[in-house]
Short mmCIF file of C-alpha atoms in Angstrom, two decimals:
data_model
loop_
_atom_site.label_atom_id
_atom_site.label_comp_id
_atom_site.label_asym_id
_atom_site.label_seq_id
_atom_site.Cartn_x
_atom_site.Cartn_y
_atom_site.Cartn_z
CA MET A 148 81.49 80.22 -27.48
CA GLN A 149 78.13 81.51 -26.19
CA ALA A 150 77.63 81.94 -22.43
CA ILE A 151 73.93 82.64 -22.64
CA ASN A 152 71.50 81.65 -25.36
CA ALA A 153 67.79 82.42 -24.85
CA ARG A 154 65.14 81.76 -27.47
CA ASN A 155 61.50 83.05 -27.03
CA LEU A 156 62.07 82.93 -23.25
CA THR A 157 58.79 83.74 -21.52
CA LYS A 158 57.62 83.99 -17.93
CA THR A 159 54.03 84.23 -17.02
CA TYR A 160 52.73 84.87 -13.42
CA ARG A 161 49.35 84.42 -12.09
CA THR A 162 48.68 87.04 -9.38
CA ARG A 163 45.49 87.67 -7.34
CA VAL A 164 43.72 90.89 -8.08
CA LYS A 165 41.39 92.59 -5.69
CA SER A 166 39.32 95.76 -6.08
CA GLU A 167 39.41 98.54 -3.51
CA GLY A 168 37.27 98.22 -0.37
CA LEU A 169 36.03 95.82 2.31
CA GLY A 170 33.20 94.48 0.16
CA ALA A 171 35.74 93.47 -2.53
CA SER A 172 37.88 91.69 0.18
CA PHE A 173 34.91 89.47 1.03
CA ARG A 174 34.13 88.85 -2.66
CA ALA A 175 37.80 87.97 -3.13
CA LEU A 176 37.53 85.38 -0.25
CA ALA A 177 34.55 83.54 -1.88
CA LYS A 178 35.71 83.94 -5.44
CA PRO A 179 39.37 85.07 -5.92
CA GLU A 180 40.17 86.68 -9.23
CA TYR A 181 43.47 86.16 -10.94
CA LYS A 182 45.29 88.06 -13.62
CA GLU A 183 47.97 86.66 -15.83
CA VAL A 184 51.13 88.84 -15.94
CA GLU A 185 53.67 88.34 -18.62
CA ALA A 186 56.89 89.39 -16.86
CA VAL A 187 59.20 88.31 -19.70
CA LYS A 188 57.85 88.09 -23.31
CA GLN A 189 59.53 85.90 -25.89
CA VAL A 190 63.03 87.29 -25.43
CA ASP A 191 65.75 86.31 -27.76
CA LEU A 192 69.26 87.04 -26.39
CA SER A 193 72.65 85.76 -26.91
CA VAL A 194 75.73 86.65 -24.94
CA GLU A 195 79.34 85.59 -25.89
CA GLN A 196 81.87 84.43 -23.31
CA GLY A 197 84.03 87.27 -21.92
CA GLU A 198 81.37 89.93 -22.85
CA ILE A 199 80.03 92.57 -20.30
CA LEU A 200 76.49 93.22 -21.03
CA ALA A 201 74.30 95.94 -19.43
CA PHE A 202 70.66 94.89 -19.01
CA ILE A 203 68.63 98.08 -18.48
CA GLY A 204 65.02 98.84 -17.85
CA PRO A 205 62.68 100.71 -15.57
CA ASN A 206 61.47 99.04 -12.35
CA GLY A 207 59.23 96.01 -13.02
CA ALA A 208 60.52 95.74 -16.54
CA GLY A 209 61.35 91.97 -16.02
CA LYS A 210 65.12 92.28 -15.49
CA SER A 211 65.30 90.30 -12.28
CA THR A 212 62.81 87.71 -13.49
CA PHE A 213 65.03 87.19 -16.65
CA ILE A 214 68.20 86.80 -14.51
CA LYS A 215 66.36 84.35 -12.17
CA MET A 216 65.41 82.26 -15.00
CA LEU A 217 69.05 82.12 -16.36
CA CYS A 218 70.13 81.03 -12.91
CA GLY A 219 67.56 78.16 -12.78
CA ILE A 220 65.78 79.76 -9.71
CA LEU A 221 62.58 80.47 -11.65
CA HIS A 222 61.11 78.02 -14.20
CA PRO A 223 60.33 79.56 -17.57
CA SER A 224 56.75 79.36 -18.80
CA GLY A 225 57.92 79.07 -22.39
CA GLY A 226 60.81 79.19 -24.81
CA ALA A 227 64.36 77.68 -24.45
CA VAL A 228 67.47 78.75 -22.52
CA SER A 229 71.08 77.48 -22.28
CA VAL A 230 73.59 78.93 -19.98
CA LEU A 231 77.31 77.80 -20.32
CA GLY A 232 75.80 74.95 -22.36
CA LEU A 233 73.59 73.78 -19.56
CA SER A 234 69.92 73.87 -18.94
CA PRO A 235 69.27 75.99 -15.95
CA VAL A 236 66.20 74.10 -14.78
CA ASN A 237 67.43 70.49 -15.36
CA GLU A 238 71.09 71.02 -14.47
CA ARG A 239 70.66 73.77 -11.90
CA ARG A 240 73.24 72.43 -9.37
CA LYS A 241 75.82 71.76 -12.04
CA LEU A 242 75.36 75.25 -13.42
CA ALA A 243 75.39 76.77 -9.88
CA LEU A 244 79.06 75.63 -9.52
CA ARG A 245 79.99 77.78 -12.53
CA ILE A 246 77.98 81.02 -12.08
CA GLY A 247 77.91 83.71 -9.45
CA THR A 248 75.14 86.07 -8.45
CA VAL A 249 75.00 89.39 -6.65
CA PHE A 250 71.44 90.70 -5.94
CA GLY A 251 72.18 94.28 -4.80
CA GLN A 252 69.05 94.57 -2.64
CA LYS A 253 69.49 91.23 -0.89
CA SER A 254 72.26 89.84 1.26
CA GLN A 255 73.88 86.49 1.25
CA LEU A 256 76.11 87.21 4.24
CA TRP A 257 75.20 86.16 7.86
CA LEU A 258 74.41 89.37 9.59
CA HIS A 259 75.68 88.60 13.05
CA LEU A 260 78.87 86.88 11.85
CA PRO A 261 82.13 88.20 10.28
CA PRO A 262 82.20 87.85 6.46
CA LEU A 263 84.96 85.30 6.93
CA ASP A 264 82.42 82.79 8.40
CA SER A 265 80.14 83.33 5.39
CA PHE A 266 83.13 82.67 3.08
CA THR A 267 83.86 79.45 4.96
CA LEU A 268 80.29 78.45 4.48
CA LEU A 269 80.26 79.34 0.79
CA ALA A 270 83.59 77.50 0.20
CA ALA A 271 82.03 74.25 1.63
CA ILE A 272 78.88 74.67 -0.43
CA TYR A 273 80.96 75.22 -3.61
CA GLU A 274 83.17 72.23 -2.69
CA ILE A 275 86.40 74.29 -2.40
CA GLY A 276 89.23 72.58 -0.34
CA GLU A 277 90.65 74.16 2.73
CA ALA A 278 94.07 75.24 1.19
CA GLU A 279 92.37 76.53 -1.82
CA ARG A 280 89.86 78.45 0.21
CA LYS A 281 92.61 80.22 2.09
CA ARG A 282 94.35 81.12 -1.18
CA ARG A 283 91.21 82.60 -2.70
CA VAL A 284 90.11 84.48 0.45
CA ASP A 285 93.56 86.07 0.67
CA GLU A 286 93.44 86.97 -3.05
CA LEU A 287 89.88 88.48 -2.81
CA SER A 288 90.83 90.21 0.45
CA GLU A 289 93.75 91.94 -1.21
CA LEU A 290 91.85 92.72 -4.44
CA PHE A 291 88.83 94.17 -2.55
CA ALA A 292 90.77 95.54 0.35
CA LEU A 293 88.82 93.59 2.84
CA GLY A 294 91.59 93.01 5.35
CA ASP A 295 90.24 95.25 8.15
CA PHE A 296 86.69 94.16 8.17
CA LEU A 297 86.87 90.53 7.16
CA ARG A 298 86.63 89.76 10.89
CA THR A 299 83.94 92.36 11.79
CA PRO A 300 80.28 91.17 12.12
CA VAL A 301 78.47 92.16 8.92
CA ARG A 302 75.88 94.24 10.72
CA LYS A 303 78.65 96.64 11.81
CA LEU A 304 79.90 97.18 8.28
CA SER A 305 78.94 100.17 6.15
CA LEU A 306 76.86 99.49 3.06
CA GLY A 307 79.94 100.02 0.82
CA GLN A 308 82.04 97.57 2.83
CA ARG A 309 79.10 95.06 2.82
CA VAL A 310 78.67 95.24 -0.95
CA ARG A 311 82.39 94.73 -1.43
CA CYS A 312 82.06 91.52 0.62
CA GLU A 313 78.93 90.56 -1.24
CA VAL A 314 80.73 90.75 -4.53
CA ALA A 315 83.76 88.96 -3.19
CA ALA A 316 81.62 86.17 -1.78
CA SER A 317 80.13 85.64 -5.25
CA LEU A 318 83.61 85.40 -6.75
CA LEU A 319 84.90 82.85 -4.26
CA HIS A 320 84.16 79.89 -6.51
CA GLU A 321 85.68 81.69 -9.47
CA PRO A 322 82.48 81.66 -11.59
CA GLU A 323 82.74 81.89 -15.39
CA LEU A 324 79.62 84.00 -15.60
CA LEU A 325 78.62 86.59 -13.05
CA PHE A 326 75.14 87.99 -12.74
CA LEU A 327 75.07 91.38 -11.11
CA ASP A 328 71.59 92.59 -10.27
CA GLU A 329 71.93 96.28 -9.34
CA PRO A 330 75.18 95.81 -7.44
CA THR A 331 75.84 99.47 -6.94
CA ILE A 332 72.48 100.49 -5.59
CA GLY A 333 72.60 102.94 -2.71
CA LEU A 334 76.38 103.25 -2.86
CA ASP A 335 78.36 106.60 -3.02
CA VAL A 336 80.23 107.55 -6.12
CA VAL A 337 83.66 106.45 -4.81
CA VAL A 338 82.59 103.03 -3.79
CA LYS A 339 80.67 102.62 -7.00
CA GLN A 340 83.80 103.36 -8.97
CA ALA A 341 85.86 100.94 -6.92
CA ILE A 342 83.25 98.12 -7.47
CA ARG A 343 83.32 98.79 -11.22
CA GLU A 344 87.06 98.59 -11.33
CA LEU A 345 87.02 95.29 -9.52
CA ILE A 346 84.47 93.82 -11.94
CA LEU A 347 86.38 95.17 -14.89
CA ARG A 348 89.62 93.69 -13.58
CA ARG A 349 88.06 90.33 -13.05
CA ASN A 350 86.65 90.39 -16.62
CA ARG A 351 90.08 91.24 -18.10
CA GLU A 352 92.26 88.84 -15.97
CA ARG A 353 89.90 85.86 -15.98
CA GLY A 354 87.58 86.42 -19.00
CA THR A 355 84.61 86.38 -16.64
CA THR A 356 81.38 87.04 -18.49
CA VAL A 357 79.40 89.73 -16.74
CA PHE A 358 75.63 90.19 -17.00
CA LEU A 359 74.76 93.42 -15.27
CA THR A 360 71.48 95.03 -14.53
CA SER A 361 71.59 98.63 -13.31
CA HIS A 362 69.73 101.84 -13.10
CA ASP A 363 72.96 103.76 -13.22
CA PRO A 364 74.07 104.98 -16.69
CA ALA A 365 77.58 105.41 -15.38
CA ASP A 366 77.70 101.66 -14.78
CA ILE A 367 76.94 101.03 -18.45
CA GLU A 368 79.41 103.67 -19.74
CA HIS A 369 82.34 102.61 -17.72
CA LEU A 370 81.74 98.82 -17.69
CA CYS A 371 79.82 97.51 -20.58
CA GLN A 372 80.51 96.64 -24.24
CA ARG A 373 76.87 96.10 -25.00
CA ALA A 374 73.59 97.55 -23.84
CA VAL A 375 70.19 95.79 -23.86
CA VAL A 376 67.06 97.66 -22.96
CA ILE A 377 63.93 95.76 -21.73
CA ASP A 378 60.44 97.17 -21.09
CA HIS A 379 57.37 95.34 -20.07
CA GLY A 380 59.24 92.05 -20.55
CA ALA A 381 60.21 92.66 -24.20
CA LEU A 382 63.53 93.94 -25.64
CA VAL A 383 63.47 97.48 -27.06
CA LEU A 384 67.24 97.89 -27.80
CA ASP A 385 70.24 95.65 -28.29
CA SER A 386 73.39 97.69 -29.30
CA PRO A 387 77.09 97.99 -28.72
CA VAL A 388 77.87 100.76 -26.21
CA ASP A 389 80.54 102.25 -28.58
CA LYS A 390 78.03 102.51 -31.36
CA LEU A 391 75.61 104.31 -29.09
CA LYS A 392 78.32 106.77 -28.15
CA SER A 393 79.53 107.37 -31.79
CA ASP A 394 75.92 107.80 -33.09
CA ASN A 395 75.26 110.37 -30.37
CA PRO A 396 78.53 112.37 -29.98
CA GLY A 397 78.68 114.66 -26.97
CA THR A 398 75.48 113.18 -25.40
CA SER A 399 75.70 111.54 -22.00
CA MET A 400 74.89 107.77 -21.79
CA GLU A 401 71.92 108.64 -19.51
CA ASN A 402 70.35 110.91 -22.22
CA ILE A 403 71.08 108.50 -25.14
CA ILE A 404 69.37 105.61 -23.26
CA ALA A 405 66.50 107.84 -22.20
CA ALA A 406 66.04 109.22 -25.75
CA ILE A 407 66.04 105.69 -27.27
CA PHE A 408 63.63 104.45 -24.66
CA GLN A 409 61.21 107.37 -25.29
CA GLN A 410 61.47 106.77 -29.04
CA GLU A 411 60.75 103.08 -28.75
CA THR A 412 58.05 103.06 -26.12
CA GLY A 413 56.59 106.47 -26.40
CA ARG A 414 57.13 106.74 -22.53
CA PRO A 415 59.94 108.43 -20.55
CA LEU A 416 62.36 106.06 -18.87
CA GLU A 417 61.93 106.32 -15.15
CA ALA A 418 64.51 108.64 -13.60
CA ALA A 419 67.71 106.72 -13.57
CA SER A 420 68.38 107.51 -9.93
CA ASP A 421 69.22 104.79 -7.51
CA ASP A 422 67.79 106.21 -4.35
CA THR A 423 65.46 103.20 -3.97
CA PRO A 424 65.56 102.16 -0.37
CA VAL A 425 67.78 99.21 0.39
CA GLU A 426 66.28 96.29 2.16
CA GLU A 427 67.61 95.32 5.56
CA ALA A 428 69.99 92.45 5.19
CA PRO A 429 68.26 89.30 6.18
CA VAL A 430 70.00 87.09 8.68
CA MET B 294 81.87 62.90 1.23
CA LYS B 295 82.04 66.59 -0.06
CA ALA B 296 78.30 66.74 0.00
CA LEU B 297 78.17 65.59 3.68
CA ARG B 298 81.06 68.06 4.51
CA LYS B 299 79.03 70.96 3.03
CA TYR B 300 76.07 70.37 5.40
CA TYR B 301 78.45 69.86 8.37
CA VAL B 302 79.94 73.26 7.73
CA ILE B 303 76.55 74.88 7.34
CA ALA B 304 75.61 73.39 10.83
CA LYS B 305 78.89 74.63 12.22
CA VAL B 306 78.39 78.20 10.92
CA SER B 307 74.79 78.07 12.20
CA PHE B 308 76.14 77.02 15.61
CA THR B 309 78.56 80.00 15.65
CA ASN B 310 75.65 82.18 14.70
CA ALA B 311 73.48 80.82 17.59
CA LEU B 312 76.43 81.78 19.96
CA ALA B 313 75.96 85.35 18.78
CA TYR B 314 72.45 85.17 20.10
CA ARG B 315 73.45 83.97 23.57
CA ALA B 316 71.67 86.91 25.21
CA SER B 317 68.37 85.72 23.84
CA VAL B 318 69.00 82.30 25.33
CA PHE B 319 69.12 83.85 28.85
CA SER B 320 65.96 85.82 28.27
CA ARG B 321 64.20 82.62 27.19
CA PHE B 322 65.41 80.91 30.45
CA GLY B 323 62.84 83.20 32.27
CA PHE B 324 60.05 82.10 30.01
CA PHE B 325 60.98 78.39 30.48
CA THR B 326 61.08 78.70 34.24
CA LEU B 327 57.68 80.54 34.14
CA TYR B 328 56.01 78.00 31.98
CA ILE B 329 57.25 75.21 34.26
CA TYR B 330 56.21 76.96 37.43
CA VAL B 331 52.64 77.84 36.15
CA PHE B 332 51.83 74.34 34.78
CA MET B 333 53.45 72.69 37.92
CA SER B 334 51.07 74.74 40.10
CA LEU B 335 48.22 73.53 37.92
CA TRP B 336 49.19 69.93 38.28
CA ARG B 337 49.79 70.28 42.04
CA ALA B 338 46.18 71.30 42.32
CA ILE B 339 44.94 68.41 40.15
CA TYR B 340 47.20 65.96 42.10
CA GLN B 341 45.54 66.63 45.43
CA GLU B 342 43.82 63.32 45.01
CA GLY B 343 46.86 61.13 44.26
CA ALA B 344 48.22 59.56 41.05
CA VAL B 345 46.39 60.36 37.81
CA HIS B 346 46.42 57.84 34.92
CA GLY B 347 49.49 56.12 36.19
CA TYR B 348 51.71 59.25 36.51
CA SER B 349 52.81 60.37 39.96
CA TYR B 350 53.08 64.10 40.62
CA ALA B 351 56.93 64.03 40.34
CA GLN B 352 56.57 62.06 37.03
CA MET B 353 54.10 64.65 35.77
CA VAL B 354 56.42 67.55 36.48
CA TRP B 355 59.39 65.85 34.85
CA TYR B 356 57.11 65.07 31.91
CA LEU B 357 56.29 68.65 31.61
CA ILE B 358 59.98 69.70 31.89
CA MET B 359 60.89 67.27 29.14
CA THR B 360 58.18 68.40 26.73
CA GLU B 361 59.03 72.08 27.40
CA PHE B 362 62.76 71.28 26.91
CA VAL B 363 62.05 69.63 23.54
CA SER B 364 59.78 72.56 22.50
CA PHE B 365 62.35 75.25 23.58
CA PHE B 366 65.18 73.88 21.48
CA CYS B 367 63.22 72.81 18.40
CA GLY B 368 61.09 75.85 18.18
CA ALA B 369 59.53 77.52 15.17
CA GLU B 370 62.57 79.60 14.12
CA ILE B 371 63.02 77.60 11.01
CA LEU B 372 59.50 78.40 9.93
CA GLN B 373 60.07 82.19 10.54
CA LYS B 374 63.27 82.03 8.63
CA MET B 375 61.76 80.27 5.64
CA ASN B 376 58.90 82.75 5.59
CA GLU B 377 61.31 85.66 5.80
CA GLU B 378 63.49 84.37 3.00
CA VAL B 379 60.47 84.07 0.76
CA LYS B 380 59.12 87.50 1.72
CA SER B 381 62.44 89.32 1.35
CA GLY B 382 63.36 87.43 -1.77
CA SER B 383 66.74 86.40 -0.34
CA ILE B 384 65.68 82.82 -1.08
CA ALA B 385 67.12 83.60 -4.61
CA TYR B 386 70.62 83.13 -3.19
CA LEU B 387 69.79 79.88 -1.48
CA LEU B 388 68.24 78.34 -4.55
CA GLY B 389 71.05 79.52 -6.70
CA ARG B 390 73.60 77.44 -4.85
CA PRO B 391 74.91 73.89 -5.45
CA SER B 392 73.25 72.62 -2.23
CA HIS B 393 69.70 71.24 -1.54
CA TYR B 394 67.40 73.84 -0.06
CA ILE B 395 65.78 71.41 2.38
CA PHE B 396 69.11 69.92 3.58
CA TYR B 397 70.57 73.42 3.88
CA GLN B 398 67.72 74.41 6.26
CA LEU B 399 68.10 71.07 8.17
CA ALA B 400 71.88 71.57 8.67
CA ASN B 401 71.13 75.23 9.65
CA SER B 402 68.47 74.12 12.10
CA LEU B 403 70.51 71.30 13.60
CA GLY B 404 73.43 73.72 14.08
CA GLN B 405 71.31 75.64 16.61
CA VAL B 406 70.55 72.47 18.70
CA PRO B 407 73.79 72.04 20.66
CA LEU B 408 73.71 75.42 22.37
CA ASN B 409 69.99 75.16 23.24
CA PHE B 410 70.44 71.46 24.21
CA VAL B 411 73.20 72.24 26.73
CA SER B 412 71.77 75.42 28.20
CA PHE B 413 68.12 74.41 28.38
CA GLY B 414 69.24 70.92 29.50
CA ALA B 415 71.07 72.36 32.46
CA LEU B 416 68.24 74.63 33.37
CA ALA B 417 65.60 71.81 33.02
CA THR B 418 67.63 69.59 35.26
CA VAL B 419 68.15 72.22 37.95
CA LEU B 420 64.44 73.15 37.86
CA GLY B 421 63.29 69.55 38.13
CA LEU B 422 65.65 68.81 41.00
CA LEU B 423 64.60 71.89 42.85
CA PHE B 424 60.90 71.53 42.33
CA VAL B 425 60.30 67.75 42.78
CA GLY B 426 63.73 66.08 43.42
CA PRO B 427 65.37 63.39 41.29
CA LEU B 428 63.21 61.03 39.08
CA HIS B 429 63.86 57.75 40.77
CA SER B 430 62.99 55.55 37.95
CA PHE B 431 65.67 57.23 35.76
CA THR B 432 68.89 55.24 35.08
CA PRO B 433 71.89 56.00 32.83
CA LEU B 434 70.84 53.02 30.72
CA GLU B 435 67.98 55.16 29.58
CA LEU B 436 70.13 57.96 28.16
CA ALA B 437 70.93 56.44 24.80
CA PRO B 438 67.36 55.55 23.77
CA LEU B 439 66.17 58.82 25.26
CA LEU B 440 68.68 60.96 23.14
CA LEU B 441 67.64 58.96 20.06
CA SER B 442 63.98 59.69 20.75
CA ILE B 443 64.69 63.39 21.26
CA LEU B 444 66.72 63.50 17.99
CA LEU B 445 63.85 61.92 16.16
CA SER B 446 61.50 64.47 17.73
CA ILE B 447 63.72 67.20 16.42
CA LEU B 448 63.62 65.74 12.90
CA LEU B 449 59.93 65.13 12.96
CA ASN B 450 59.23 68.70 14.10
CA PHE B 451 61.71 70.06 11.51
CA PHE B 452 60.16 68.29 8.62
CA PHE B 453 56.58 69.30 9.69
CA LEU B 454 57.64 72.90 9.93
CA THR B 455 59.45 72.68 6.62
CA LEU B 456 56.22 71.33 5.05
CA ILE B 457 54.42 74.27 6.42
CA GLY B 458 57.22 76.66 5.41
CA LEU B 459 57.09 75.42 1.85
CA THR B 460 53.52 76.54 1.58
CA ALA B 461 54.91 80.08 1.65
CA PHE B 462 56.07 79.35 -1.96
CA VAL B 463 52.45 79.38 -3.05
CA LEU B 464 50.36 80.80 -0.14
CA GLU B 465 50.52 84.45 0.94
CA ASP B 466 50.26 83.49 4.62
CA ASN B 467 50.76 80.19 6.33
CA LEU B 468 50.25 81.29 9.96
CA ALA B 469 46.88 79.47 10.16
CA LEU B 470 48.51 76.18 9.24
CA TYR B 471 51.23 76.74 11.85
CA LEU B 472 48.60 77.46 14.49
CA ILE B 473 46.71 74.23 13.67
CA TYR B 474 50.04 72.30 13.95
CA GLN B 475 50.96 74.04 17.14
CA LYS B 476 47.58 73.39 18.88
CA LEU B 477 47.56 69.67 17.82
CA SER B 478 50.92 69.03 19.17
CA PHE B 479 50.15 71.02 22.27
CA MET B 480 47.02 68.94 23.08
CA LEU B 481 48.30 65.65 21.88
CA GLY B 482 51.38 65.31 24.05
CA MET B 483 53.04 68.56 24.89
CA PHE B 484 50.65 69.63 27.58
CA LEU B 485 48.80 66.41 28.29
CA PRO B 486 50.20 62.82 28.05
CA VAL B 487 48.15 60.82 25.52
CA GLU B 488 46.84 58.63 28.50
CA PHE B 489 45.05 61.69 29.81
CA LEU B 490 42.87 61.93 26.63
CA PRO B 491 39.34 60.45 26.51
CA ALA B 492 39.54 56.60 25.88
CA TRP B 493 38.20 56.99 22.21
CA LEU B 494 40.77 59.68 21.31
CA GLN B 495 43.81 57.80 22.64
CA PRO B 496 44.18 55.31 19.79
CA VAL B 497 43.55 58.24 17.35
CA ALA B 498 46.32 60.25 19.02
CA LYS B 499 48.68 57.27 18.92
CA ASN B 500 48.10 56.81 15.21
CA LEU B 501 48.79 60.52 14.42
CA PRO B 502 52.28 61.93 13.99
CA PHE B 503 51.75 64.85 16.49
CA SER B 504 52.06 62.81 19.69
CA TYR B 505 55.54 61.62 18.57
CA ILE B 506 57.11 64.98 18.88
CA TYR B 507 56.48 65.57 22.63
CA TRP B 508 54.74 62.51 24.10
CA ALA B 509 57.13 59.85 22.94
CA PRO B 510 60.34 61.28 24.45
CA ALA B 511 58.78 62.51 27.70
CA LYS B 512 56.99 59.16 28.19
CA ILE B 513 60.21 57.27 27.65
CA PHE B 514 61.93 59.64 30.06
CA VAL B 515 59.46 59.25 33.02
CA ASN B 516 58.24 55.69 32.42
CA TYR B 517 61.23 53.96 30.86
CA SER B 518 61.04 50.35 29.78
CA PRO B 519 62.80 48.59 26.86
CA ALA B 520 59.34 47.48 25.58
CA LEU B 521 58.14 51.12 25.53
CA CYS B 522 61.15 52.16 23.51
CA LEU B 523 60.69 49.35 21.02
CA GLU B 524 57.15 50.48 20.62
CA LEU B 525 57.58 54.24 20.39
CA ILE B 526 61.00 54.85 18.76
CA PRO B 527 60.25 52.93 15.50
CA ARG B 528 56.97 54.85 15.21
CA GLN B 529 58.86 58.15 15.63
CA ALA B 530 61.33 57.10 13.02
CA ALA B 531 58.59 56.06 10.58
CA TRP B 532 56.73 59.41 11.04
CA ALA B 533 60.06 61.40 10.63
CA ALA B 534 60.84 59.52 7.41
CA ALA B 535 57.32 59.98 6.17
CA ALA B 536 57.44 63.72 6.93
CA ALA B 537 60.92 63.95 5.26
CA ALA B 538 59.61 62.23 2.15
CA ALA B 539 56.61 64.52 2.02
CA ALA B 540 58.71 67.62 2.55
CA LEU B 541 61.08 66.61 -0.33
CA LEU B 542 58.16 65.86 -2.63
CA CYS B 543 56.44 69.13 -1.74
CA TYR B 544 59.65 71.09 -2.43
CA GLN B 545 59.98 69.47 -6.02
CA LEU B 546 56.30 70.43 -6.66
CA SER B 547 56.28 73.89 -5.09
CA ILE B 548 59.63 75.13 -6.61
CA ARG B 549 57.89 75.30 -10.01
CA ARG B 550 55.27 77.62 -8.46
CA LEU B 551 57.66 79.86 -6.59
CA GLN B 552 57.56 83.61 -7.37
CA VAL B 553 60.60 85.42 -5.91
CA ASN B 554 59.48 88.68 -4.31
CA GLY B 555 61.21 92.04 -5.03
CA GLY B 556 63.31 93.18 -7.90
#
């Protein structure tokens, strides 16, 4: 069964444009100018249940916009999409019970409270009973080794500890489909590997479908069965990871992706580093 | 039942969060006392000539204490929070959950009320007793309608701020709207009772929602009569219901226009 089926999915934004200088600011006051930006252009994509898919592209390629349309947060400007057989726009709340999201640069935990309080809040929102909540928190706490800091205010946790809690929080309602938007951004190698192993384990044990966007080629190499590359809102590659490896023996995943991107777009893929500053967690 | 429980838990967690900010409550105690003292001095100067528009000096000070009390615990935090969530993009989490965005914010906002209510309530009572002595017209009978009126003020203020907050979905900056709202509610009840306005403006003020945030509960407090409650409380309820309906409608319309910031 298909977890995601997008056909001609398009998202167009209207943004204000303003030339440089004070004069232009006054002109923009009287007569604002707008520009249409096509963030996602007629994308066709199907993802099978239980699959782990890497969604790769440079900054501003449209990755997050695409994910947000699949979650029902943004309304598509055109095309059709079905996630777990539901329409994200019309059945958003029904779908929300079955999907989980981790936005690596944003926080869903309450900054001044221990993660346990955020878990209690999420359990209520996802309509999980008290006994079941305890069981799942214990299970996730063991799996993610959260024991020591489950009762520490989030602001006192290290980034690695916080991200483990963020991922655990997104798994509390046992979603069938997990969207991970740059979950390992800013983490050190050891923590990155730990997060990858946890995601992989969840996929093997529960058959959870994983839709992962990342700048890190190691994420793709260690986690994913299939790689999809997007640029300027359009797909430029859709291939099994094994095929990429066998077609390019001895080449690192980073170089394979970079070479294909260069070949398809005529431009180099932005350095696949993840030293982008991480936003302060909102309260 | 499950739906109600989820909003109850949101309010409870929000209350726990408010307790984490208890130091800020004490720092705001200073501001509260200062406001009361400055305006009380102003009223003392005005009241050299006796009662003004039917309010004695003691009533005027208690009126001031009540409006400041309401304003301190139903402040603009919710608006700041909504704006921050849109600016940082963390709204993506809230919109992706099986809960209603507006009711989530309401539960979150109400969760902060108990701590402010108890702490500022105690401070307000102490200041009032210290500065002008007990309000003789006040009877315990008044308490239930007064609490209802305060609750309606909180709801009316919340839905107004939510309406302004929702404009952040489409506008880049909504500070101007907030300032207009703040000045209107300041002049039409918070600082001055409606009776102090020019004769032509009074019926206008009584037919606008802004007076029902501060004027209604403070007037009921210092000038209690069952007839007054029957006049003001239904109007507060009607305005709160209208603001709620407008906020829910605006949410439905603006969600289509939302652009989530950041990657």
